[in-house]
Backbone as CSV, one residue per row, in Angstrom:
resi,resn,N_x,N_y,N_z,CA_x,CA_y,CA_z,C_x,C_y,C_z
1,UNK,0.824,-1.193,0.000,0.000,0.000,0.000,0.870,1.260,0.000
2,UNK,2.031,1.150,0.587,2.930,2.320,0.587,3.294,2.712,-0.847
3,UNK,3.526,1.739,-1.704,3.842,2.035,-3.110,2.646,2.692,-3.797
4,UNK,1.452,2.272,-3.468,0.246,2.890,-4.035,0.105,4.332,-3.544
5,UNK,0.449,4.578,-2.291,0.408,5.948,-1.764,1.419,6.848,-2.477
6,UNK,2.575,6.314,-2.823,3.551,7.091,-3.596,2.989,7.441,-4.969
7,UNK,2.282,6.502,-5.572,1.619,6.773,-6.857,0.563,7.869,-6.689
8,UNK,-0.172,7.821,-5.587,-1.198,8.832,-5.324,-0.571,10.218,-5.188
9,UNK,0.556,10.282,-4.521,1.259,11.566,-4.384,1.712,12.083,-5.741
10,UNK,2.139,11.182,-6.609,2.537,11.580,-7.961,1.332,12.146,-8.722
11,UNK,0.178,11.509,-8.552,-1.046,12.009,-9.194,-1.347,13.425,-8.721
12,UNK,-1.260,13.647,-7.419,-1.525,14.983,-6.869,-0.586,16.010,-7.473
13,UNK,0.670,15.643,-7.652,1.654,16.539,-8.243,1.334,16.905,-9.679
14,UNK,0.548,16.062,-10.341,0.133,16.315,-11.719,-1.236,17.001,-11.787
15,UNK,-1.784,17.342,-10.615,-3.092,17.978,-10.577,-4.256,17.006,-10.678
16,UNK,-3.964,15.729,-10.505,-4.990,14.682,-10.558,-5.462,14.347,-9.154
17,UNK,-6.671,13.832,-9.034,-7.152,13.338,-7.745,-6.150,12.274,-7.288
18,UNK,-5.625,12.403,-6.063,-4.543,11.528,-5.618,-4.974,10.109,-5.265
19,UNK,-5.036,9.296,-6.300,-5.326,7.877,-6.129,-4.228,7.109,-6.851
20,UNK,-3.692,6.108,-6.165,-2.646,5.272,-6.744,-2.993,3.809,-6.592
21,UNK,-2.401,2.990,-7.462,-2.665,1.552,-7.431,-1.416,0.783,-7.831
22,UNK,-1.264,-0.400,-7.262,-0.208,-1.321,-7.665,-0.792,-2.733,-7.764
23,UNK,-0.277,-3.491,-8.720,-0.638,-4.896,-8.875,0.562,-5.709,-8.419
24,UNK,0.325,-6.622,-7.492,1.381,-7.450,-6.935,1.105,-8.914,-7.284
25,UNK,2.142,-9.589,-7.772,2.050,-11.022,-8.054,3.339,-11.679,-7.583
26,UNK,3.215,-12.804,-6.953,4.374,-13.540,-6.436,5.263,-12.669,-5.549
27,UNK,4.635,-11.804,-4.757,5.364,-10.976,-3.810,6.106,-9.794,-4.418
28,UNK,5.909,-9.533,-5.704,6.612,-8.434,-6.369,5.606,-7.519,-7.084
29,UNK,5.947,-6.232,-7.127,5.094,-5.291,-7.852,5.235,-5.574,-9.344
30,UNK,4.121,-5.915,-9.942,4.068,-6.213,-11.370,3.850,-4.941,-12.180
31,UNK,3.006,-4.048,-11.650,2.684,-2.811,-12.361,2.100,-1.814,-11.374
32,UNK,2.149,-0.554,-11.757,1.583,0.491,-10.906,0.954,1.557,-11.785
33,UNK,0.167,2.409,-11.152,-0.461,3.503,-11.883,-1.096,4.486,-10.930
34,UNK,-1.439,5.631,-11.458,-2.149,6.642,-10.688,-3.137,7.340,-11.611
35,UNK,-4.060,8.061,-11.021,-5.069,8.743,-11.823,-4.404,9.611,-12.886
36,UNK,-4.964,9.551,-14.116,-4.446,10.325,-15.238,-5.582,10.845,-16.114
37,UNK,-6.778,10.900,-15.586,-7.931,11.318,-16.392,-7.772,12.719,-16.968
38,UNK,-7.281,13.660,-16.166,-7.120,15.042,-16.617,-5.981,15.134,-17.632
39,UNK,-4.835,14.581,-17.272,-3.642,14.649,-18.127,-3.874,13.960,-19.471
40,UNK,-4.516,12.797,-19.437,-4.730,12.025,-20.660,-6.042,12.362,-21.376
41,UNK,-6.856,13.246,-20.783,-8.179,13.565,-21.354,-8.977,12.272,-21.568
42,UNK,-8.966,11.427,-20.547,-9.540,10.086,-20.650,-10.318,9.765,-19.377
43,UNK,-11.636,9.692,-19.463,-12.427,9.416,-18.260,-12.176,8.035,-17.661
44,UNK,-11.587,7.127,-18.423,-11.318,5.785,-17.896,-9.924,5.656,-17.295
45,UNK,-9.148,6.719,-17.266,-7.758,6.641,-16.806,-7.653,6.746,-15.284
46,UNK,-8.391,5.901,-14.600,-8.289,5.804,-13.143,-7.064,4.956,-12.803
47,UNK,-6.563,5.111,-11.604,-5.353,4.410,-11.158,-5.468,2.900,-11.362
48,UNK,-6.605,2.338,-11.002,-6.790,0.892,-11.121,-6.681,0.435,-12.573
49,UNK,-7.321,1.176,-13.458,-7.322,0.814,-14.882,-5.902,0.899,-15.445
50,UNK,-5.195,1.970,-15.104,-3.818,2.144,-15.573,-2.952,0.971,-15.100
51,UNK,-3.058,0.619,-13.824,-2.245,-0.472,-13.268,-2.630,-1.821,-13.868
52,UNK,-3.923,-2.068,-14.035,-4.363,-3.340,-14.612,-3.910,-3.482,-16.064
53,UNK,-3.999,-2.398,-16.834,-3.541,-2.446,-18.229,-2.054,-2.780,-18.293
54,UNK,-1.261,-2.110,-17.466,0.187,-2.344,-17.461,0.511,-3.773,-17.028
55,UNK,-0.199,-4.279,-16.040,0.035,-5.644,-15.566,-0.328,-6.660,-16.646
56,UNK,-1.431,-6.436,-17.324,-1.831,-7.330,-18.410,-0.798,-7.372,-19.523
57,UNK,-0.286,-6.208,-19.886,0.755,-6.150,-20.919,2.015,-6.880,-20.464
58,UNK,2.392,-6.668,-19.215,3.613,-7.293,-18.696,3.469,-8.811,-18.634
59,UNK,2.292,-9.272,-18.243,2.046,-10.708,-18.129,1.737,-11.355,-19.477
60,UNK,1.350,-10.535,-20.449,0.913,-11.097,-21.724,-0.438,-11.769,-21.599
61,UNK,-1.231,-11.302,-20.622,-2.547,-11.897,-20.372,-3.359,-10.915,-19.534
62,UNK,-4.580,-10.659,-19.938,-5.412,-9.736,-19.167,-5.997,-10.382,-17.916
63,UNK,-5.886,-11.684,-17.803,-6.360,-12.388,-16.616,-5.239,-12.413,-15.588
64,UNK,-5.519,-11.871,-14.422,-4.511,-11.729,-13.361,-4.963,-12.466,-12.107
65,UNK,-5.311,-13.715,-12.271,-5.923,-14.525,-11.211,-5.147,-14.565,-9.889
66,UNK,-3.869,-14.646,-9.940,-3.076,-14.795,-8.718,-2.553,-13.469,-8.188
67,UNK,-3.043,-12.379,-8.719,-2.535,-11.056,-8.342,-3.414,-10.398,-7.279
68,UNK,-2.784,-9.471,-6.562,-3.480,-8.618,-5.610,-3.370,-7.188,-6.116
69,UNK,-4.469,-6.477,-6.104,-4.489,-5.058,-6.465,-4.602,-4.251,-5.184
70,UNK,-3.641,-3.352,-4.982,-3.667,-2.412,-3.863,-4.028,-1.055,-4.429
71,UNK,-5.012,-0.393,-3.831,-5.436,0.928,-4.312,-5.753,1.805,-3.109
72,UNK,-5.478,3.092,-3.245,-5.591,3.993,-2.099,-7.013,4.458,-1.821
73,UNK,-7.946,4.153,-2.709,-9.337,4.547,-2.512,-10.244,3.426,-3.008
74,UNK,-11.318,3.177,-2.294,-12.284,2.160,-2.693,-12.676,2.356,-4.160
75,UNK,-12.607,1.312,-4.966,-12.902,1.443,-6.388,-14.346,1.867,-6.684
76,UNK,-14.482,2.587,-7.801,-15.789,3.003,-8.303,-16.414,1.842,-9.095
77,UNK,-17.589,2.074,-9.639,-18.281,1.050,-10.421,-17.443,0.625,-11.628
78,UNK,-16.898,1.585,-12.368,-16.104,1.269,-13.554,-14.899,0.407,-13.186
79,UNK,-14.173,0.804,-12.159,-12.971,0.077,-11.766,-13.303,-1.299,-11.199
80,UNK,-14.420,-1.406,-10.512,-14.856,-2.716,-10.020,-15.100,-3.647,-11.199
81,UNK,-15.721,-3.132,-12.246,-15.932,-3.938,-13.453,-14.619,-4.401,-14.057
82,UNK,-13.630,-3.524,-14.096,-12.319,-3.895,-14.638,-11.631,-4.940,-13.761
83,UNK,-11.782,-4.817,-12.461,-11.204,-5.791,-11.529,-11.819,-7.162,-11.779
84,UNK,-13.120,-7.193,-11.971,-13.807,-8.453,-12.271,-13.289,-9.025,-13.587
85,UNK,-13.199,-8.204,-14.626,-12.735,-8.679,-15.929,-11.301,-9.203,-15.867
86,UNK,-10.478,-8.599,-15.019,-9.082,-9.030,-14.871,-8.960,-10.287,-14.019
87,UNK,-10.035,-10.664,-13.355,-10.042,-11.836,-12.475,-9.033,-11.728,-11.340
88,UNK,-8.874,-10.496,-10.822,-7.990,-10.281,-9.678,-8.413,-11.204,-8.545
89,UNK,-7.439,-11.781,-7.856,-7.750,-12.680,-6.751,-8.065,-11.964,-5.453
90,UNK,-7.432,-10.804,-5.265,-7.609,-10.068,-4.009,-7.474,-8.580,-4.263
91,UNK,-8.315,-7.810,-3.597,-8.264,-6.353,-3.640,-8.046,-5.843,-2.226
92,UNK,-7.090,-4.941,-2.076,-6.862,-4.264,-0.800,-6.938,-2.778,-1.079
93,UNK,-7.841,-2.086,-0.378,-7.909,-0.638,-0.566,-7.761,0.077,0.759
94,UNK,-7.389,1.344,0.670,-7.138,2.154,1.869,-8.434,2.824,2.322
95,UNK,-8.719,3.999,1.800,-9.859,4.792,2.260,-11.166,4.326,1.616
96,UNK,-12.215,4.383,2.398,-13.558,4.136,1.876,-14.034,5.400,1.171
97,UNK,-14.842,5.223,0.128,-15.353,6.345,-0.651,-16.878,6.372,-0.538
98,UNK,-17.364,7.170,0.388,-18.804,7.232,0.656,-19.611,7.762,-0.531
99,UNK,-18.984,8.529,-1.412,-19.695,9.111,-2.554,-19.751,8.193,-3.766
100,UNK,-18.677,7.449,-4.025,-18.629,6.667,-5.266,-18.071,5.259,-5.091
101,UNK,-17.780,4.842,-3.875,-17.225,3.508,-3.654,-18.234,2.424,-3.999
102,UNK,-17.798,1.451,-4.778,-18.713,0.418,-5.270,-18.544,-0.935,-4.590
103,UNK,-17.766,-0.963,-3.512,-17.562,-2.232,-2.814,-17.905,-2.126,-1.334
104,UNK,-18.999,-1.444,-1.062,-19.489,-1.389,0.303,-19.934,-0.035,0.782
105,UNK,-19.468,1.039,0.171,-19.810,2.378,0.659,-21.064,2.925,-0.018
106,UNK,-20.925,3.529,-1.175,-22.086,4.083,-1.884,-22.912,2.974,-2.524
107,UNK,-22.236,1.916,-2.882,-22.842,0.754,-3.551,-22.042,-0.464,-3.119
108,UNK,-22.616,-1.665,-3.290,-21.847,-2.873,-3.009,-22.069,-3.884,-4.121
109,UNK,-21.134,-3.896,-5.060,-21.226,-4.814,-6.195,-20.588,-6.169,-5.901
110,UNK,-20.026,-6.326,-4.724,-19.291,-7.559,-4.427,-20.161,-8.807,-4.473
111,UNK,-21.439,-8.658,-4.272,-22.340,-9.808,-4.299,-23.312,-9.767,-5.475
112,UNK,-23.070,-8.884,-6.420,-23.972,-8.760,-7.562,-23.987,-10.034,-8.401
113,UNK,-25.169,-10.500,-8.721,-25.304,-11.680,-9.572,-24.912,-11.365,-11.014
114,UNK,-24.826,-10.087,-11.345,-24.448,-9.684,-12.700,-22.952,-9.837,-12.941
115,UNK,-22.173,-9.958,-11.872,-20.723,-10.095,-12.015,-20.335,-11.560,-11.856
116,UNK,-19.545,-12.050,-12.775,-19.252,-13.479,-12.835,-17.942,-13.889,-12.155
117,UNK,-17.396,-13.029,-11.329,-16.145,-13.349,-10.640,-16.195,-12.773,-9.230
118,UNK,-15.741,-13.530,-8.277,-15.665,-13.079,-6.890,-14.195,-12.988,-6.493
119,UNK,-13.886,-12.049,-5.628,-12.516,-11.868,-5.181,-12.528,-11.421,-3.731
120,UNK,-11.433,-11.676,-3.059,-11.289,-11.259,-1.666,-11.161,-9.739,-1.610
121,UNK,-11.820,-9.123,-0.636,-11.787,-7.667,-0.484,-11.389,-7.326,0.943
122,UNK,-10.364,-6.471,1.071,-9.939,-5.971,2.372,-9.838,-4.461,2.285
123,UNK,-10.606,-3.754,3.086,-10.581,-2.295,3.071,-10.060,-1.718,4.369
124,UNK,-9.482,-0.523,4.269,-9.063,0.211,5.447,-7.571,0.223,5.726
125,UNK,-6.757,-0.451,4.920,-5.312,-0.478,5.151,-4.697,0.888,4.852
126,UNK,-4.118,1.523,5.848,-3.541,2.878,5.746,-4.593,3.898,5.291
127,UNK,-5.814,3.691,5.736,-6.920,4.573,5.344,-6.685,6.016,5.767
128,UNK,-6.168,6.228,6.966,-5.944,7.599,7.437,-4.968,8.348,6.542
129,UNK,-3.887,7.685,6.146,-2.902,8.341,5.283,-3.496,8.701,3.930
130,UNK,-4.262,7.798,3.374,-4.898,8.062,2.084,-5.922,9.188,2.208
131,UNK,-6.730,9.139,3.253,-7.754,10.163,3.471,-7.116,11.538,3.656
132,UNK,-6.034,11.611,4.387,-5.345,12.899,4.595,-4.816,13.455,3.280
133,UNK,-4.269,12.598,2.437,-3.778,13.029,1.128,-4.921,13.586,0.282
134,UNK,-6.039,12.910,0.292,-7.215,13.385,-0.445,-7.720,14.712,0.114
135,UNK,-7.791,14.817,1.436,-8.271,16.056,2.054,-7.357,17.232,1.750
136,UNK,-6.050,17.023,1.823,-5.102,18.105,1.482,-5.281,18.548,0.027
137,UNK,-5.451,17.589,-0.856,-5.618,17.895,-2.282,-6.868,18.742,-2.504
138,UNK,-7.996,18.309,-1.953,-9.242,19.042,-2.186,-9.287,20.362,-1.430
139,UNK,-8.664,20.443,-0.268,-8.588,21.718,0.464,-7.818,22.744,-0.332
140,UNK,-6.747,22.333,-0.963,-5.935,23.256,-1.783,-6.684,23.728,-3.009
141,UNK,-7.642,22.954,-3.475,-8.417,23.295,-4.672,-9.528,24.298,-4.375
142,UNK,-9.934,24.378,-3.107,-11.087,25.221,-2.761,-10.689,26.624,-2.509
């Protein structure tokens, strides 16, 4: 999660909402990413999507069954869909997102019959650090 927080800080430095993600397989970081929607003019360029795309390219396979995705903020609906499509085995996120979190906060897609893959979910790891980074970012914007 510390590596994901570093990615989030990089996003903030680029004027992006500070969210970072890393994909870990076999105890090693396979890929990482941070929000790039503003920089790339791409609404799908969330940290999770960036990291999953890079991991798929590195593995030569979009299925990441044995991987864990660490992300600094509870994934949204779009990112949850990508996690399902990637067949991630485990998701660990830091801060809960009461406005747009799709795995227990604003919505809970983890038990949706429409999704054909289940994965382990652990939330709250280093949540305070992630939340503080988000609060500093949005306070500076106001």
